GROMACS .gro file of C-alpha atoms in nm:
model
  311
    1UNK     CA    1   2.989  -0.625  11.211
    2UNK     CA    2   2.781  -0.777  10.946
    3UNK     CA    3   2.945  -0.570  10.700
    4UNK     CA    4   3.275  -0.643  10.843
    5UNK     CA    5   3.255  -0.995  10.765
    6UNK     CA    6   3.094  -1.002  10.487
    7UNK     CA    7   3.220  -1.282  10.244
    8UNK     CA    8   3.056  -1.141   9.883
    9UNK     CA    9   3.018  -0.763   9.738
   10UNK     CA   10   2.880  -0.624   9.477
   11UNK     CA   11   2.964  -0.327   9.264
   12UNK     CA   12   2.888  -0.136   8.979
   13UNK     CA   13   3.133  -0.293   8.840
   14UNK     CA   14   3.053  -0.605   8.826
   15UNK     CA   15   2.761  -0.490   8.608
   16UNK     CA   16   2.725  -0.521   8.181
   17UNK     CA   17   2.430  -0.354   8.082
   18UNK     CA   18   2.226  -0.539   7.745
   19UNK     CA   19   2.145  -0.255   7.551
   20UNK     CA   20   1.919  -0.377   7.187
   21UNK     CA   21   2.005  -0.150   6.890
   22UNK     CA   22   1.705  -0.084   6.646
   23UNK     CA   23   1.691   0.207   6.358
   24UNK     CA   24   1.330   0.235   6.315
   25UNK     CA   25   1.156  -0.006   6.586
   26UNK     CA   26   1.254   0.172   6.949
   27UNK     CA   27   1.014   0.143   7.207
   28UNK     CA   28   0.894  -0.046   7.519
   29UNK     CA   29   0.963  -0.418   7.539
   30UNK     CA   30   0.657  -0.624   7.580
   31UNK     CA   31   0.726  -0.858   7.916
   32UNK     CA   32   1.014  -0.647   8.040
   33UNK     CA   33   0.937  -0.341   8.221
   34UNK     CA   34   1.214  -0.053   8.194
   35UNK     CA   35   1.377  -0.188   7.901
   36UNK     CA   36   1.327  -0.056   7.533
   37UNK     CA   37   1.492  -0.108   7.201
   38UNK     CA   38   1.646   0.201   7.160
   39UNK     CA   39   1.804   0.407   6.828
   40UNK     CA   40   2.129   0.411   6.792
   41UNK     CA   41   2.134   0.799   6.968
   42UNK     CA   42   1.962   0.659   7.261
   43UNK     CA   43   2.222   0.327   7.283
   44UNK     CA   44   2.447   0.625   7.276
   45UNK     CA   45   2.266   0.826   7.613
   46UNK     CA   46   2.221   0.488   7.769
   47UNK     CA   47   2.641   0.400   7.731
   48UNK     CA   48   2.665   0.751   7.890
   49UNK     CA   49   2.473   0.627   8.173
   50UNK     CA   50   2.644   0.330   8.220
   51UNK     CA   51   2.914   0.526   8.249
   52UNK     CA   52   2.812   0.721   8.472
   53UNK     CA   53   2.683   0.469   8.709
   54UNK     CA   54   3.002   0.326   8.713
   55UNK     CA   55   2.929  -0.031   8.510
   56UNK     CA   56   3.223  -0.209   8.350
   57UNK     CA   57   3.043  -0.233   8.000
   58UNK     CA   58   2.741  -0.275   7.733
   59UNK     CA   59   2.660  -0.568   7.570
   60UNK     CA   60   2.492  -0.464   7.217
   61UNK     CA   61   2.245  -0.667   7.030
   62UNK     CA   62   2.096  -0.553   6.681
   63UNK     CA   63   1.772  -0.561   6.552
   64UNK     CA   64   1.794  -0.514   6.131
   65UNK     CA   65   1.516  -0.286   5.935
   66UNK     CA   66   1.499  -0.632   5.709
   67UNK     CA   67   1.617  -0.996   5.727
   68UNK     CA   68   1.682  -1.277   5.479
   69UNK     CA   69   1.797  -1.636   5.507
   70UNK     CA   70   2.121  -1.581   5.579
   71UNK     CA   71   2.156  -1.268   5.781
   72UNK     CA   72   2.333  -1.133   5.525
   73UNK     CA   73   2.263  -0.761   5.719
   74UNK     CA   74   2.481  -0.918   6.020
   75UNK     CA   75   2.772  -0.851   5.826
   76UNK     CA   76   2.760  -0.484   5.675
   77UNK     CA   77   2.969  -0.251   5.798
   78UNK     CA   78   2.737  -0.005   5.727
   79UNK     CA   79   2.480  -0.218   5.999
   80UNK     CA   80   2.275  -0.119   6.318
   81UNK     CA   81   2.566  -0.254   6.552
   82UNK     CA   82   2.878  -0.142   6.352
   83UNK     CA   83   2.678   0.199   6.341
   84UNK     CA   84   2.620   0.219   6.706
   85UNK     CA   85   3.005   0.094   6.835
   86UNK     CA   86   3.101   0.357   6.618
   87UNK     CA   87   2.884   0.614   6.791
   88UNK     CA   88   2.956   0.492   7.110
   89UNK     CA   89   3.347   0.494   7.073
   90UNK     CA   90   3.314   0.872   6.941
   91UNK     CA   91   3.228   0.942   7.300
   92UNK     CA   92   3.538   0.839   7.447
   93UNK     CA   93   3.400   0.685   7.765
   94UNK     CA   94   3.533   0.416   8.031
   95UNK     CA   95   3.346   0.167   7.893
   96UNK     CA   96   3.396  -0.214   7.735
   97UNK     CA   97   3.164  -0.251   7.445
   98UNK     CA   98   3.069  -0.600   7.392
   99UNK     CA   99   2.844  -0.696   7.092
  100UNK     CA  100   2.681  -1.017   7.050
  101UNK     CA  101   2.711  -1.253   6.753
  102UNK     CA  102   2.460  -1.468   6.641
  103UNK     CA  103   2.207  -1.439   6.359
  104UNK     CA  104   1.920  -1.554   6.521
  105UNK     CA  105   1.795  -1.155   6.518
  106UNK     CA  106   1.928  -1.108   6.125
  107UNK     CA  107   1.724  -1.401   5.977
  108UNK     CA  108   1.405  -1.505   5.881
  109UNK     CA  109   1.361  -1.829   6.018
  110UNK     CA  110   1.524  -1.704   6.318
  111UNK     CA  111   1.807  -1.971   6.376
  112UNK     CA  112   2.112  -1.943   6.481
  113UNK     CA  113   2.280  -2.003   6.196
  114UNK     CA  114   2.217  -2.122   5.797
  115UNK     CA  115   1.987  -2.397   5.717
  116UNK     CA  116   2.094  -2.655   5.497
  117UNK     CA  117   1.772  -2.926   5.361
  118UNK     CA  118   1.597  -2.730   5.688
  119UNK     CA  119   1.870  -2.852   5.948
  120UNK     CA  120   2.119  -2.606   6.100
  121UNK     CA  121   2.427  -2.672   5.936
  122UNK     CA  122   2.717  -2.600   6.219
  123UNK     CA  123   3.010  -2.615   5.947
  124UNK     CA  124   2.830  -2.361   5.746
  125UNK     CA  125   2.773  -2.114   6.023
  126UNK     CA  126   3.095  -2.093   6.117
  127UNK     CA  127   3.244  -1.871   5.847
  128UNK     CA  128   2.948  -1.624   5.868
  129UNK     CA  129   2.996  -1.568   6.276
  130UNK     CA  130   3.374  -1.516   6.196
  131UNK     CA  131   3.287  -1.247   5.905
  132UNK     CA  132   3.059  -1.090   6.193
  133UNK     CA  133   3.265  -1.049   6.476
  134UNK     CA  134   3.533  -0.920   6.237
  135UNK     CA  135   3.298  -0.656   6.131
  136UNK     CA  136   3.229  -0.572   6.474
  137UNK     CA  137   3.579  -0.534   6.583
  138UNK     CA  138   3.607  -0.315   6.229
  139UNK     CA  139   3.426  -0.113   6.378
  140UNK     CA  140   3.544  -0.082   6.766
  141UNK     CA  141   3.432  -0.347   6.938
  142UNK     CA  142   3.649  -0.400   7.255
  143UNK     CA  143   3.466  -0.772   7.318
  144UNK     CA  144   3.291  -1.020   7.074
  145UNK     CA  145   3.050  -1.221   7.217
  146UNK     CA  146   2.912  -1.583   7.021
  147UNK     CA  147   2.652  -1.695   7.140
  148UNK     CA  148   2.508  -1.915   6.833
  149UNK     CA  149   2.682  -2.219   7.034
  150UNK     CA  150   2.872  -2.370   6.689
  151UNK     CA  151   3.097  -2.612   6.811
  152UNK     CA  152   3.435  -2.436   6.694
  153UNK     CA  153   3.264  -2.109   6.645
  154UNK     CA  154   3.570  -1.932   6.885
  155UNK     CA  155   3.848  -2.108   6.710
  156UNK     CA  156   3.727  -2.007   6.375
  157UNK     CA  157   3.618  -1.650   6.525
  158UNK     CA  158   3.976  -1.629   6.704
  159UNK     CA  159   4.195  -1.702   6.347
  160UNK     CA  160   3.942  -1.456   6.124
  161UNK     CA  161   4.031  -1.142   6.437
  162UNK     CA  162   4.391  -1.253   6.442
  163UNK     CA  163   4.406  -1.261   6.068
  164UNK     CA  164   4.273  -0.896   6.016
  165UNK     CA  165   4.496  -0.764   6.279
  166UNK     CA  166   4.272  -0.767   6.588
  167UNK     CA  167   4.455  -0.957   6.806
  168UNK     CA  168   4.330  -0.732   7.124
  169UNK     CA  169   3.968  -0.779   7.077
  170UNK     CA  170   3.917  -1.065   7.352
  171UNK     CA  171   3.629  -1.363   7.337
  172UNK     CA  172   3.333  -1.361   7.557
  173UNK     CA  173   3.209  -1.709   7.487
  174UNK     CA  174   2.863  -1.820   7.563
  175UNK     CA  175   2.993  -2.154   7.674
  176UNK     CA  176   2.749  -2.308   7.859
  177UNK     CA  177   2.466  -2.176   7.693
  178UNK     CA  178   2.117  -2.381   7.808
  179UNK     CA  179   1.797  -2.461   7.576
  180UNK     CA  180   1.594  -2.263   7.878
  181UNK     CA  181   1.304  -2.172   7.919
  182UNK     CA  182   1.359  -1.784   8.039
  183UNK     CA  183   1.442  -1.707   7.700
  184UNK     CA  184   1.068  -1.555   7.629
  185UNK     CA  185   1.095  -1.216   7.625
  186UNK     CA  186   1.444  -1.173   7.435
  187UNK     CA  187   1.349  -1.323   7.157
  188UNK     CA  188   1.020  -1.101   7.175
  189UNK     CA  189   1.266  -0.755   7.206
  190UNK     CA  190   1.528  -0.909   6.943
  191UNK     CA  191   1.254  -1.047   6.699
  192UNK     CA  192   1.487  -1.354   6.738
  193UNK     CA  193   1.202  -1.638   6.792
  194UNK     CA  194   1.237  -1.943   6.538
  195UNK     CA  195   1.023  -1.964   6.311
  196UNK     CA  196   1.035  -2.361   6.303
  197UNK     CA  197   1.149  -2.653   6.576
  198UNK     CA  198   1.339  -2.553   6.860
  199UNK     CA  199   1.737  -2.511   6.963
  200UNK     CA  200   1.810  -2.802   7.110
  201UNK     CA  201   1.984  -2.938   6.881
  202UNK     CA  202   2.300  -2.678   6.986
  203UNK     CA  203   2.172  -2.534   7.300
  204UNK     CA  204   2.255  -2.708   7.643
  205UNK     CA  205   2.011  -2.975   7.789
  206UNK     CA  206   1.881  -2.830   8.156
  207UNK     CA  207   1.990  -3.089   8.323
  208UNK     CA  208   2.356  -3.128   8.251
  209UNK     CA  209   2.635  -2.976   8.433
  210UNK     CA  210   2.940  -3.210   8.319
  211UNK     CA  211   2.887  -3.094   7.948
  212UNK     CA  212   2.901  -2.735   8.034
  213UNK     CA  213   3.249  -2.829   8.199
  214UNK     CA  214   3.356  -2.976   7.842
  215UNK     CA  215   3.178  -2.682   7.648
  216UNK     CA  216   3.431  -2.493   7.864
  217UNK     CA  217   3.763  -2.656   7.764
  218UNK     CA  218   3.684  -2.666   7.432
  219UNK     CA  219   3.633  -2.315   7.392
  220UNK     CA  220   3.925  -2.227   7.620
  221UNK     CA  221   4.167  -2.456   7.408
  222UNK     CA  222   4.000  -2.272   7.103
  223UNK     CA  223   4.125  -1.889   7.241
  224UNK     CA  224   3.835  -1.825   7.430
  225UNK     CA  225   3.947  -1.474   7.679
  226UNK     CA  226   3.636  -1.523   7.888
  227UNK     CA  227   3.332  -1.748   7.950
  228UNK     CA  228   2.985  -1.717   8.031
  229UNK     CA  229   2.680  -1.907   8.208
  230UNK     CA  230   2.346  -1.830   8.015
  231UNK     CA  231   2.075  -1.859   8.219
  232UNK     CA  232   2.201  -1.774   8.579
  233UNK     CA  233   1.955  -1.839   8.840
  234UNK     CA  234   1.881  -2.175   8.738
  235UNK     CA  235   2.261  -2.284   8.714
  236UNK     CA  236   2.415  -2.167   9.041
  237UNK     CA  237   2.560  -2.487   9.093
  238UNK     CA  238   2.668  -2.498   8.716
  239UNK     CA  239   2.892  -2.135   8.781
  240UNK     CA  240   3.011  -2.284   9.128
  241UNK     CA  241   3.137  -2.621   8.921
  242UNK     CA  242   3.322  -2.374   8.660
  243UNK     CA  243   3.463  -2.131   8.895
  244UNK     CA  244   3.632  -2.402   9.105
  245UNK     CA  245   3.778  -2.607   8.809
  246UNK     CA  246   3.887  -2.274   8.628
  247UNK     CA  247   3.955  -1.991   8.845
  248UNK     CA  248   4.171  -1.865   8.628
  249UNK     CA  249   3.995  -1.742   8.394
  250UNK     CA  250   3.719  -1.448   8.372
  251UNK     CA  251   3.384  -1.609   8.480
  252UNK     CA  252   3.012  -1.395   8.361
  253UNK     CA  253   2.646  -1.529   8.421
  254UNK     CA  254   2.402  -1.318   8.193
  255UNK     CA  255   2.035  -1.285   8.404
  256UNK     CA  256   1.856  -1.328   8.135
  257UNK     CA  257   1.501  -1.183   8.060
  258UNK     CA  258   1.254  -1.423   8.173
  259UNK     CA  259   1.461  -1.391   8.502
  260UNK     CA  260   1.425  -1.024   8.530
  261UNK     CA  261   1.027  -1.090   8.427
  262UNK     CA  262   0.945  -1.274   8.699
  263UNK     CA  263   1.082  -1.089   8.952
  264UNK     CA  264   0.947  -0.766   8.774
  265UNK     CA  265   0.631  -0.938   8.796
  266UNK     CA  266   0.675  -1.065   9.173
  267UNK     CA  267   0.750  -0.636   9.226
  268UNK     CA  268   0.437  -0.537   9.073
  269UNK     CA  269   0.183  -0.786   9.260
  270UNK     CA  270   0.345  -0.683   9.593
  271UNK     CA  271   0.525  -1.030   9.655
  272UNK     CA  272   0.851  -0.899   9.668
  273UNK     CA  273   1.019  -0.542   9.767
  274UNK     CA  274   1.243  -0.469   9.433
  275UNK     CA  275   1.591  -0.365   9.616
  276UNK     CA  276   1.652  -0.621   9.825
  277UNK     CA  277   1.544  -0.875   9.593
  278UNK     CA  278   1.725  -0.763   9.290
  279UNK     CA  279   2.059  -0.706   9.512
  280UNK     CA  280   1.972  -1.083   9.681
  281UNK     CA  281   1.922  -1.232   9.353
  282UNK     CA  282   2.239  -1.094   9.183
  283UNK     CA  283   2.428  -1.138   9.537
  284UNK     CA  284   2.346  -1.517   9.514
  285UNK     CA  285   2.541  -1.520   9.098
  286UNK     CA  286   2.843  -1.371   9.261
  287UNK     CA  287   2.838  -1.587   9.563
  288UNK     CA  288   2.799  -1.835   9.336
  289UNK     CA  289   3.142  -1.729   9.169
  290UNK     CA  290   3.105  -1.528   8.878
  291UNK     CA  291   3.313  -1.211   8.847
  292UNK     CA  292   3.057  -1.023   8.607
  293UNK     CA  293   2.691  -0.997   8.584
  294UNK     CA  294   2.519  -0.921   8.251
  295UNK     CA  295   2.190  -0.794   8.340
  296UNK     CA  296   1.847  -0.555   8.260
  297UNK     CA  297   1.880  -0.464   8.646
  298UNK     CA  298   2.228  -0.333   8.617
  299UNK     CA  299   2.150   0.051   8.598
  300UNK     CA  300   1.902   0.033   8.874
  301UNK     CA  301   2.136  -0.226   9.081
  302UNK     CA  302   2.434   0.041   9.031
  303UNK     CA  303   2.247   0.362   9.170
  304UNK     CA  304   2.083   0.163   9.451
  305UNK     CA  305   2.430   0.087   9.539
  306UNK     CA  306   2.604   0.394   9.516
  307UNK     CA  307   2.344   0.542   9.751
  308UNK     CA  308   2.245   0.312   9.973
  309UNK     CA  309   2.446   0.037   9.972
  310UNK     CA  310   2.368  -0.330  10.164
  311UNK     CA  311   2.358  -0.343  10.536
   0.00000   0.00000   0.00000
């Protein structure tokens, strides 16, 4: 009866997998158990297994051999991500691939975006994300994500796309994008840690919830094809604000790594049995209202399941 009436359920599906792209620096990710950078022929067998656990798509993040000041690496065609969508696509599998777009990873100082007299300069970015995402969907990209948080980074992303005849490759926006704390041990796996001050000059302050609702319209009226709520846990009430005002339109919370550290941690001290908790915790962002869960749990989550799954 319990399953009879059940209100929320979760599926592979619901699932995007993070997957971070490296060409000479694969390995284990300090602070995240299970989860390594991988070369582009493993990004390749882990899009297989997505596949094969029946997730709805990767979400690709590059890691350059070499970065300058102004990322110029994030915009070769001949770079890690192009290179691995390509690879990827020659597989031919049911599978979105979404790529992120930000430079944080690409330069030195490890901002989002250019520095101008040592401020990020929004105006400036914007031009460089748009040159990016094109060269993603170059190269196959089904989704571009931004997640810099430029104010009018999808409007300018939406007219370069448009312009070079890629009107079908939609816009995951990173709307509502917080200056979090669970942020730790990304920017430890990306190499993506600034080098000076902080991102809270662009990122979201914790406690707001009425600006994420305007960061929403804004990117919506801009061409945005679907939104996201970065961190999830923390903002439940943030992705139950959104889904109500705008159910509409597709609605993703990405679990971010400090999230998936702590209850990886919780697992290994023997506070907390890792199936239930993992299927509570990502039971609670769809209850919540999201439609899609970006996640480091999602290949696990998908096989648990398919086998077994809640009672």
């Amino acid at each position: 009866m319990r399953r009879m009436v059940r209100e929320v359920r979760l599926a592979p599906a619901d699932f995007v997998y993070p997957i971070f792209v490296t060409r000479d620096q694969p390995g284990p990710i300090e602070g995240m158990p299970g989860v390594t950078r991988l070369t582009v022929e493993g990004a390749v067998k882990a899009a297989n297994e997505a596949t094969a656990a029946g997730l709805s798509g990767v979400l690709l993040f590059g890691i350059p051999q070499s970065k300058d000041e102004t990322g110029t690496r994030a915009l070769s065609p001949t770079g890690i991500i192009p290179e691995a969508v390509r690879a990827i696509k020659r597989c031919r599998l049911d599978l979105v691939i979404i790529t992120d777009v930000c430079l944080c990873s690409y330069t030195t100082h490890g901002h989002c975006g250019l520095i101008r007299n040592k401020v990020l300069s929004n105006d400036a970015t914007l031009p460089v994300l748009a040159q990016m995402a094109r060269v993603h969907a170059d190269s196959g990209a089904d989704i571009v994500a931004p997640s810099a948080m430029m104010d009018h980074q999808v409007g300018a992303i939406r007219n370069e796309l448009d312009a070079a005849g890629h009107q079908e490759v939609a816009i995951l926006s990173y709307s509502a994008k917080y200056a979090s704390a669970f942020y730790g041990p990304f920017r430890n796996a990306a190499g993506g840690a600034p080098q000076f001050g902080d991102r809270r000059m662009h990122q979201m302050d914790p406690c707001n919830a009425r600006e994420a609702l305007r960061e929403i319209e804004m990117d919506l009226e801009e061409g945005a094809d679907l939104i996201m709520v970065k961190p999830a846990l923390a903002y439940l009430d943030v992705i139950r604000r959104i889904h109500d005002q705008w159910p509409q339109v597709p609605l993703f919370a990405y679990n971010v790594s400090g999230e998936y550290a702590m209850l990886k941690a919780a697992v290994q001290h023997g506070y907390a049995e890792e199936r239930p908790a993992v299927l509570e915790v990502l039971g609670s962002i769809r209850r919540a209202g999201a439609q899609g869960i970006i996640t480091y749990h999602a290949l696990d989550a998908a096989r648990w399941l398919s086998t077994q799954p809640p009672t």
